[in-house]
Short mmCIF file of C-alpha atoms in Angstrom, two decimals:
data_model
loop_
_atom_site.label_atom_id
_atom_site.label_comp_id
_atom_site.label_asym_id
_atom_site.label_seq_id
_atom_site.Cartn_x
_atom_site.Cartn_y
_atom_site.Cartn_z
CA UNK A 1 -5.23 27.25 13.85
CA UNK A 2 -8.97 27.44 13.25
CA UNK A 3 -10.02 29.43 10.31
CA UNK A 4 -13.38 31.24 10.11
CA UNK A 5 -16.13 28.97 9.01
CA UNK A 6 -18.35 29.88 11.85
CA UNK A 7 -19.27 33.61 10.31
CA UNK A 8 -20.29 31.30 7.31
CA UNK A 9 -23.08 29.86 9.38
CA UNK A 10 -24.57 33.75 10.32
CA UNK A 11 -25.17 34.76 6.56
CA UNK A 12 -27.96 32.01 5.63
CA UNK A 13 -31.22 32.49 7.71
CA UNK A 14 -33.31 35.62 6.13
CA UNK A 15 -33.86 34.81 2.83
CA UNK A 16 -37.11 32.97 3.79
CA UNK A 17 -39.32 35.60 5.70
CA UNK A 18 -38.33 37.66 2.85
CA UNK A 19 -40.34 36.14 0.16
CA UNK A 20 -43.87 34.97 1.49
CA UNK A 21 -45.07 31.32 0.77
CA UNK A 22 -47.83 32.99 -1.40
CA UNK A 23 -45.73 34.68 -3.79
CA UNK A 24 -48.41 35.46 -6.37
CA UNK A 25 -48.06 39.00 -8.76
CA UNK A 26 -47.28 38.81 -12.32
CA UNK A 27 -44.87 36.84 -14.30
CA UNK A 28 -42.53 40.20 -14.27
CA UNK A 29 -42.64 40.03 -10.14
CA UNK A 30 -42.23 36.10 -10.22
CA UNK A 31 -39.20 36.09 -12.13
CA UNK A 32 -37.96 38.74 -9.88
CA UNK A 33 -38.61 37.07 -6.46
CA UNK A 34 -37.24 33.93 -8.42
CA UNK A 35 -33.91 36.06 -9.21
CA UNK A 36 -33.55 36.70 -5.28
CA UNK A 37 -33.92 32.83 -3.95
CA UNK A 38 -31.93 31.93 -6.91
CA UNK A 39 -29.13 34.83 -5.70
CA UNK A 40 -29.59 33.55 -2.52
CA UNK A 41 -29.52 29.84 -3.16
CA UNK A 42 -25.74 30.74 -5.39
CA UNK A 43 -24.42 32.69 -2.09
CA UNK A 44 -25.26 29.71 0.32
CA UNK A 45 -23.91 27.07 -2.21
CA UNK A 46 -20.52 29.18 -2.39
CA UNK A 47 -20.44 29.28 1.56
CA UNK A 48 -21.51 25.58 1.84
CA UNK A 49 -18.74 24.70 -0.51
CA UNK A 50 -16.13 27.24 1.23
CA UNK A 51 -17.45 25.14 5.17
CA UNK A 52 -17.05 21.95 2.96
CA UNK A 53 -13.25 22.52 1.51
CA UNK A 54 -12.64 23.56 4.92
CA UNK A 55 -14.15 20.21 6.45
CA UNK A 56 -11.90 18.32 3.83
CA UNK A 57 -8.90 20.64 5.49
CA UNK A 58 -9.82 20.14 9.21
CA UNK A 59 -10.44 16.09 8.12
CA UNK A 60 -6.75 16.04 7.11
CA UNK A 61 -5.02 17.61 10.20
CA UNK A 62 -7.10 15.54 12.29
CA UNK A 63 -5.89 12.43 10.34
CA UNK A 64 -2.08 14.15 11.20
CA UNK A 65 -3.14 14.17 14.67
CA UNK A 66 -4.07 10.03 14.59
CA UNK A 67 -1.13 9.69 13.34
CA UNK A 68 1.26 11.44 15.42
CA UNK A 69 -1.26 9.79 18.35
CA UNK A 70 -0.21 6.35 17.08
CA UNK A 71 3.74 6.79 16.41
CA UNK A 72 3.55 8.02 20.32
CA UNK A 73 2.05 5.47 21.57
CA UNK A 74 4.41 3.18 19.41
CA UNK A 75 7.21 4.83 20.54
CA UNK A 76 6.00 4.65 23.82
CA UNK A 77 5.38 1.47 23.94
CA UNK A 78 8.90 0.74 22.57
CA UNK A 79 10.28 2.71 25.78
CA UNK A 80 8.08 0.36 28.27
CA UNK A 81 9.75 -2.31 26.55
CA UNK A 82 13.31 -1.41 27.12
CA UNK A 83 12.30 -0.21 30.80
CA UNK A 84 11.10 -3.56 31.70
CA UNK A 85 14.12 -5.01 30.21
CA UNK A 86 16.06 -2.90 32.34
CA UNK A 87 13.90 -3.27 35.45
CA UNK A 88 15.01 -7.38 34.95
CA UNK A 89 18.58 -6.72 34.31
CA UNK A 90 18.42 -4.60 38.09
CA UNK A 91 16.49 -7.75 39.25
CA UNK A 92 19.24 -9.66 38.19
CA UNK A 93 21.82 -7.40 39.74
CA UNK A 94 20.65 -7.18 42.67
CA UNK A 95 20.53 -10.85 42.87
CA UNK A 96 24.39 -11.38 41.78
CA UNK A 97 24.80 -8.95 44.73
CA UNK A 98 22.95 -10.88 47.23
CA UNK A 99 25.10 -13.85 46.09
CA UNK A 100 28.32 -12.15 45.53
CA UNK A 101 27.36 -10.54 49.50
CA UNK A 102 27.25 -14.28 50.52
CA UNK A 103 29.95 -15.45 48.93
CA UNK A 104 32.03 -12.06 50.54
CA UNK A 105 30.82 -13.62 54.04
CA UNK A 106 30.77 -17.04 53.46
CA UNK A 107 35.12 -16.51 52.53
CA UNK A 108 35.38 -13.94 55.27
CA UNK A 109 34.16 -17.05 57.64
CA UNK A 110 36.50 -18.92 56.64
CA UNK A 111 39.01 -16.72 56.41
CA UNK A 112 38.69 -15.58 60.15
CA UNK A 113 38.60 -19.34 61.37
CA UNK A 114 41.92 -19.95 59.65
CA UNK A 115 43.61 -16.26 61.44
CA UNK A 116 42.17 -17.41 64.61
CA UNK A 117 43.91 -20.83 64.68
CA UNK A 118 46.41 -19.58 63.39
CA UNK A 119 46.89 -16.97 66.21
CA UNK A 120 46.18 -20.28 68.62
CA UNK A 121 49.06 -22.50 67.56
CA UNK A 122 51.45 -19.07 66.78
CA UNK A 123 54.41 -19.97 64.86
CA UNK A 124 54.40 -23.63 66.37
CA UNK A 125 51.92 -24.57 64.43
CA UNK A 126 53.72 -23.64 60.81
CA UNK A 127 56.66 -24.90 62.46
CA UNK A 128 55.13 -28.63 63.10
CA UNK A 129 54.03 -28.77 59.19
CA UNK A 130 57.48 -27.95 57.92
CA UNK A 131 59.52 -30.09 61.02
CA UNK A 132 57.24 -33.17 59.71
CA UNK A 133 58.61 -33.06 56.27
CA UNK A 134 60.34 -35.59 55.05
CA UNK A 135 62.96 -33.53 53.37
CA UNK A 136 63.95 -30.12 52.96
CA UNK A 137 62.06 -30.49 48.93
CA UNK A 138 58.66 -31.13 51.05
CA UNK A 139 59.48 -28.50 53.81
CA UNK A 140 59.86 -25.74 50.98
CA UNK A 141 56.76 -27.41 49.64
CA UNK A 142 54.68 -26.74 52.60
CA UNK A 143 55.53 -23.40 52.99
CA UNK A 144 55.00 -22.26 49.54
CA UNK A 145 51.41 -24.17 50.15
CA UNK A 146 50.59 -22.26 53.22
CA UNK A 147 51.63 -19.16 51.93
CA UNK A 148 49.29 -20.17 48.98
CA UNK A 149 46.75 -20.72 50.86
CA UNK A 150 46.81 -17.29 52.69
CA UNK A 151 47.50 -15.58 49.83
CA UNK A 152 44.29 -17.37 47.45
CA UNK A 153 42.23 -16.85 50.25
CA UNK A 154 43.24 -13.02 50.67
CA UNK A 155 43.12 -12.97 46.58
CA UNK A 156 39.62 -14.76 46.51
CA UNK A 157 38.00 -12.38 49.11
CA UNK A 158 39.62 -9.33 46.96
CA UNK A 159 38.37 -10.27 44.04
CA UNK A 160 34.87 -10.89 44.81
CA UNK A 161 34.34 -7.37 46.39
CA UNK A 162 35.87 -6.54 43.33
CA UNK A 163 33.03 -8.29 41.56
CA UNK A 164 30.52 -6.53 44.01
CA UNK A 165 31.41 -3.51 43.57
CA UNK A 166 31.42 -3.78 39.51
CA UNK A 167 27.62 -5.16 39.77
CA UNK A 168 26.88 -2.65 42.37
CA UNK A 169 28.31 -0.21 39.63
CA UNK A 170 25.97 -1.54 36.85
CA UNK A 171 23.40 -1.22 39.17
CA UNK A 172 23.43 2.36 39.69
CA UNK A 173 23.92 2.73 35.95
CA UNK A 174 20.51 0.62 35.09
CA UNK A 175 18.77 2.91 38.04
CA UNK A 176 20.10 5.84 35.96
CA UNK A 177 18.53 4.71 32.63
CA UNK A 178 15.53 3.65 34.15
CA UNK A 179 15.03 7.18 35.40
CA UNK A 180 15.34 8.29 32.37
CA UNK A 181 13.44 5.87 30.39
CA UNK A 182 10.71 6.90 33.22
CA UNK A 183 11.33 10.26 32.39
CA UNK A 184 10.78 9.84 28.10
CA UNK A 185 7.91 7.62 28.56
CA UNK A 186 6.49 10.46 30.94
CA UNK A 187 7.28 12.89 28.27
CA UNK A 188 5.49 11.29 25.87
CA UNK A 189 2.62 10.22 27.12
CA UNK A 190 2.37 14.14 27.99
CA UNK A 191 2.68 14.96 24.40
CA UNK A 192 0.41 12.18 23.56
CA UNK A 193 -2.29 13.54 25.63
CA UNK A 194 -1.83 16.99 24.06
CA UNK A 195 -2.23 15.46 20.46
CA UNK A 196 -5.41 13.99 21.30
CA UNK A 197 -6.70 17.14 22.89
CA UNK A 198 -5.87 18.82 20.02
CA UNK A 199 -7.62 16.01 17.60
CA UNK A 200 -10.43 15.74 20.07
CA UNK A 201 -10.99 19.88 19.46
CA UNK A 202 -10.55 19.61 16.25
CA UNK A 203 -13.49 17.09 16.17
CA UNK A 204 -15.76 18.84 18.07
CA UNK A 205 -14.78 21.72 15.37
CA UNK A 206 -16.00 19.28 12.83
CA UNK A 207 -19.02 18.41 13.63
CA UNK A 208 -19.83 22.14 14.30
CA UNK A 209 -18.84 22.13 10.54
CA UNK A 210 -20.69 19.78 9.61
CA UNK A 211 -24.12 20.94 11.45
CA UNK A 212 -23.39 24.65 9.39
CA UNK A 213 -23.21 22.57 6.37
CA UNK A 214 -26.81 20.72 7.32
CA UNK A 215 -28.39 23.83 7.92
CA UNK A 216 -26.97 25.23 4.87
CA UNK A 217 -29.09 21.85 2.76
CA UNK A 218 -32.00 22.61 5.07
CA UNK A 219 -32.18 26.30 3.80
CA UNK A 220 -31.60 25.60 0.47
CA UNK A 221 -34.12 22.58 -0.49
CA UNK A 222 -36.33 25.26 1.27
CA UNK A 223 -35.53 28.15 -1.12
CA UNK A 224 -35.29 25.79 -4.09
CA UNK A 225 -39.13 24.36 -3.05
CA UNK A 226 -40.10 28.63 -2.69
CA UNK A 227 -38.13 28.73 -6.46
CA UNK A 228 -39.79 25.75 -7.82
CA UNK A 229 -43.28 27.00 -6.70
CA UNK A 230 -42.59 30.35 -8.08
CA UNK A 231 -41.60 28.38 -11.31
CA UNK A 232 -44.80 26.53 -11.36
CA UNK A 233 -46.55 30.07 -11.08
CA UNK A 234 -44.83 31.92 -13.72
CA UNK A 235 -45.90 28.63 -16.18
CA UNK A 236 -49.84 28.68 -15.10
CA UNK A 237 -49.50 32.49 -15.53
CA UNK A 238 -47.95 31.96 -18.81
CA UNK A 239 -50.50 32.54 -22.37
CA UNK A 240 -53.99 31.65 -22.45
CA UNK A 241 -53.79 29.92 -26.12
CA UNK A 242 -54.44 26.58 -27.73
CA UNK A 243 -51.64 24.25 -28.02
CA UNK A 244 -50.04 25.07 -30.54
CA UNK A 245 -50.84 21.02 -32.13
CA UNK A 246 -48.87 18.35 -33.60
CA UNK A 247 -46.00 16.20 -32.27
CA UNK A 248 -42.71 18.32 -30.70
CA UNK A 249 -39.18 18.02 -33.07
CA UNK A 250 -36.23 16.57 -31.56
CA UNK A 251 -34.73 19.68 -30.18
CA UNK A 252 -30.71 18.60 -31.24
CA UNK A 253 -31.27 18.29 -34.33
CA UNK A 254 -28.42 14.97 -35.06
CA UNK A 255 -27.92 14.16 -31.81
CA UNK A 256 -29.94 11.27 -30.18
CA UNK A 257 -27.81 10.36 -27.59
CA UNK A 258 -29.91 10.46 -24.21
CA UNK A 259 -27.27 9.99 -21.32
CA UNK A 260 -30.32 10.24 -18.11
CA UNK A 261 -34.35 9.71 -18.73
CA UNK A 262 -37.05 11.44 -17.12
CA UNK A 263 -37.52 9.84 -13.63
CA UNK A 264 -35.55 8.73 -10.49
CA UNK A 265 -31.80 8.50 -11.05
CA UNK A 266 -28.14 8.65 -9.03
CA UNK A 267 -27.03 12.04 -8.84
CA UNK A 268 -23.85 12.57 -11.10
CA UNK A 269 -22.20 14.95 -8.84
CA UNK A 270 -23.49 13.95 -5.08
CA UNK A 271 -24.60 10.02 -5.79
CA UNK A 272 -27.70 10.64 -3.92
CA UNK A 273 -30.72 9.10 -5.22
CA UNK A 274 -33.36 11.43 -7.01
CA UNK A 275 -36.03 12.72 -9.18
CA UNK A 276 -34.61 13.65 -12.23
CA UNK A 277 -37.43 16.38 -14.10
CA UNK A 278 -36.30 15.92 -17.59
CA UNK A 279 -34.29 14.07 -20.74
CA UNK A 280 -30.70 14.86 -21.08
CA UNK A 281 -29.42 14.71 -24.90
CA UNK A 282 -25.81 14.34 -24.81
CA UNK A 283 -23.89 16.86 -27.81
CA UNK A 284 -21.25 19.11 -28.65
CA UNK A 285 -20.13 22.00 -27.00
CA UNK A 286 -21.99 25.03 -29.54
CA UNK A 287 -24.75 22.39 -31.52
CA UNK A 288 -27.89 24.14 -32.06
CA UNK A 289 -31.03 23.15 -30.01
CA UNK A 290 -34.37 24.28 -31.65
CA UNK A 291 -37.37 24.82 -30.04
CA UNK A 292 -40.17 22.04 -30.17
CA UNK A 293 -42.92 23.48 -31.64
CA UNK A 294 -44.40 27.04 -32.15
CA UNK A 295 -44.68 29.23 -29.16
CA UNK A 296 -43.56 31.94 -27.37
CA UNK A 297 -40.13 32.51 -25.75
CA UNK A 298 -41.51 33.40 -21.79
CA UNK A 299 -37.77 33.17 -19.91
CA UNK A 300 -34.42 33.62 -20.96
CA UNK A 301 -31.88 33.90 -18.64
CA UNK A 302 -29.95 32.19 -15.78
CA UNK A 303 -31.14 29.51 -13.01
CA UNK A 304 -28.28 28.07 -10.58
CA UNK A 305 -29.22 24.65 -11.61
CA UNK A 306 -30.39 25.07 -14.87
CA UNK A 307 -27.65 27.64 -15.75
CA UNK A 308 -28.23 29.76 -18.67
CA UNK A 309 -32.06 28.12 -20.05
CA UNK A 310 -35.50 29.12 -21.59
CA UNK A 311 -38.61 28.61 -21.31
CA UNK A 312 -40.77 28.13 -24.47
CA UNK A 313 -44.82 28.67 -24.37
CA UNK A 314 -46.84 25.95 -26.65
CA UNK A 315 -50.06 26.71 -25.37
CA UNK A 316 -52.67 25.01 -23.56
CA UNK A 317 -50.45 25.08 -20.54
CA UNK A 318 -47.86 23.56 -22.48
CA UNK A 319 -44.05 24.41 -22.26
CA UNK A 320 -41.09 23.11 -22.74
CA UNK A 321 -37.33 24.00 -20.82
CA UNK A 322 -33.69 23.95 -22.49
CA UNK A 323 -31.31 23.70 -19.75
CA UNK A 324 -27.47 24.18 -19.37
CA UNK A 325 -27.26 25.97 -22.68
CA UNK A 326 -23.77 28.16 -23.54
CA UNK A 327 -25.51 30.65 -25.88
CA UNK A 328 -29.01 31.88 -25.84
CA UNK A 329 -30.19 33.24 -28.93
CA UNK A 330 -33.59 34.11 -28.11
CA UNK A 331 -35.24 36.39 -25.91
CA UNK A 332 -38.19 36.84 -23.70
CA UNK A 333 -41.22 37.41 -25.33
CA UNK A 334 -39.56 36.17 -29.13
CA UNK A 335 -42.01 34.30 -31.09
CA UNK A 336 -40.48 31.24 -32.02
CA UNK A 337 -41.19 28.59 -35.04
CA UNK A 338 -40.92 24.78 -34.62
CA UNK A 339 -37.06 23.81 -35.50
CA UNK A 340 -36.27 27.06 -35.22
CA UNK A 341 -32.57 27.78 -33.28
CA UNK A 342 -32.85 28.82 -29.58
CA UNK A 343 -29.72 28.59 -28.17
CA UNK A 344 -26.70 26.57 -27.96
CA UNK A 345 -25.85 23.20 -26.03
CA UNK A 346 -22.95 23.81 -23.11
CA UNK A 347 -22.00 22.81 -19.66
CA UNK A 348 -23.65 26.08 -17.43
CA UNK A 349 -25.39 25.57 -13.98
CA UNK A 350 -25.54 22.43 -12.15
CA UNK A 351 -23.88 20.38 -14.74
CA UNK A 352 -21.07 17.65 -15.34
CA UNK A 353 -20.78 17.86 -19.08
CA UNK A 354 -22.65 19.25 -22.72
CA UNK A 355 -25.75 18.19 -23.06
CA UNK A 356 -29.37 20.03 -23.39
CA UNK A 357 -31.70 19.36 -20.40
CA UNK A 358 -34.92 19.39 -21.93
CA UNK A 359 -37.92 19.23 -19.93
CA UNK A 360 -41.70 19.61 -20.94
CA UNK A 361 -44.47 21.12 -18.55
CA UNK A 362 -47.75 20.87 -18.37
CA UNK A 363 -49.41 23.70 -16.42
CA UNK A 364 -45.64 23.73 -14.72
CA UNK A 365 -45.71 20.30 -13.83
CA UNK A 366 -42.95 18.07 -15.17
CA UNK A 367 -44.00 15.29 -17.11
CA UNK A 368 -42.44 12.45 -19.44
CA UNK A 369 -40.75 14.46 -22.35
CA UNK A 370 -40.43 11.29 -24.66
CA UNK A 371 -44.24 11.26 -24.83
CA UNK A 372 -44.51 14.47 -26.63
CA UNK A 373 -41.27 14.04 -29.04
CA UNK A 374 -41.55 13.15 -32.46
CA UNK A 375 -37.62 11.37 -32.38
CA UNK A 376 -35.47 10.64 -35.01
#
């Protein structure tokens, strides 16, 4: 029932003793080793996402399980009901037999009194009854009574064995279904301990999840610090020129929609609370983003955040970033002209809709990019 989300786990840990802290070299080797922890950083992401689908999967059967765990237990509980039910209505049978046993003895008492005085006076007795009628009407009349009287108390001692043995009956039927009852409710609280085996497996299977998943986050903030230093390298290795001067253009020419500022800001894809590095300029897919000022094009290509970007060198350890782009139109090494088209605004990397990321460095550090635009 378990799929394979441990072997996820056994991919991740090498990546960092492959690039030393120190990565140093030119800006040809530091785009390189950035390729790799970027490569890296994509293949962890798609496992992390695969463990995290498969968390959402694992969450769901265990949420079966809960439920499955509570009908028993309602059901159950139902069964307990009727049992007790039943274990009163054998309560109460056994008590009509008690009485009904009584009753049986009490009659048979009184019964045997009358047989044994009537075996005392014999016929003589009868025979005195009937002679002290005062007619033949009232002699017939006492006969019919005694015979009567025989014949209830015969009837009356019938009939409540009759009764007896009709509760003792029931009886043995409620013992029957209270067996069985016993038996159901035994059943299911075997099944119910089964379910929550199962769930409490499928937990522990969880948080094994879950802990891949952390370790996965660990490794990559780790890579994406190593890719982030490397970044800051490749900008202080980046032309020894002046600044190229004057205030930077808007780089969407037309659109001045900013959707997230520089600074700290809710993620919006995980919520979590962070430092956002640049100014996001919401436009249409396929507008054209210029660069900022004069420079020199130093990176074009792909980041897993970023997704398709480039990096544009102003000088003076200045530069400015386009991110999320969906066409680049420059190259590395391009001299560029302020206003001139770059690339394209899309959707690419770590995005949730078209907009250009723009970003401006100063010997690789991020700074405020408002300060250095000219706006509308």
């Amino acid at each position: 029932m378990f799929r394979k989300s441990m072997a996820f786990a056994l991919l991740l840990v090498t990546v960092l003793s492959i690039f030393p802290a120190d990565a140093g070299g030119s800006i040809a080797d530091l785009h390189y080793k950035q390729k790799q922890i970027e490569n890296q950083i994509s293949e962890i992401r798609k496992q992390a996402d695969a463990l995290k689908g498969e968390k959402r999967s694992v969450q769901q059967e265990i949420d079966a399980l809960d439920s499955e765990i509570r009908a028993l237990t309602l059901e159950a509980d139902g069964y307990e009901l009727q049992k007790q039910e039943i274990t009163m209505k054998i309560a109460d049978s056994n008590q009509k037999i008690d009485d009904l046993t009584q009753e049986i003895d009490k009659n048979n008492e009184i019964l045997e009194e009358r047989l044994r005085v009537m075996y005392k006076q014999g016929t003589s007795g009868y025979m005195e009854v009937i002679l002290n009628s005062e007619n033949l009407v009232d002699a017939l009349t006492r006969v019919d009574m005694i015979q009567l009287i025989v014949k209830s108390d015969v009837d009356l001692l019938k009939s409540i064995t009759e009764q007896k043995q009709q509760v003792e009956e029931l009886k043995t039927g409620q013992e029957a279904e209270r067996l069985a009852l016993t038996n159901v409710i035994s059943e299911l609280n075997a099944k119910q301990s089964q379910v929550e085996s199962a769930s409490r497996t499928k937990e522990s299977y969880m948080a094994s999840i879950q802990s891949n998943i952390e370790e996965m986050q660990r490794q990559e903030a780790e890579m994406e610090a190593q890719s982030a230093k490397i970044e800051k390298e490749i900008l202080a290795a980046q032309r020894a020129v002046e600044y190229a001067g004057g205030v930077m253009t808007w780089p969407v020419p037309g659109q001045y929609r900013v959707t997230s500022n520089f600074g700290g800001r809710a993620d919006p894809i995980t919520g979590v609370w962070s430092n956002h590095g640049g100014t996001d300029i919401a436009a249409p897919y396929g507008s054209a983003i210029v660069s900022a000022n004069d420079g020199v094009v130093i990176f074009a290509g792909w980041h897993y955040s970023y997704g398709n970007y480039i990096i544009v060198d102003h000088g003076g350890g200045i530069a400015t970033l386009y991110g999320h782009c969906s066409k680049l139109l420059a190259s590395k090494g391009q001299a560029v002209s302020k206003g001139e088209t770059i690339a394209q605004v899309g959707s690419t990397g770590y995005s949730t809709g078209n907009h250009l990321h723009f970003e401006v460095r100063i010997n690789g550090v991020r700074t405020q990019p408002m300060d250095y635009l000219k706006g509308k």
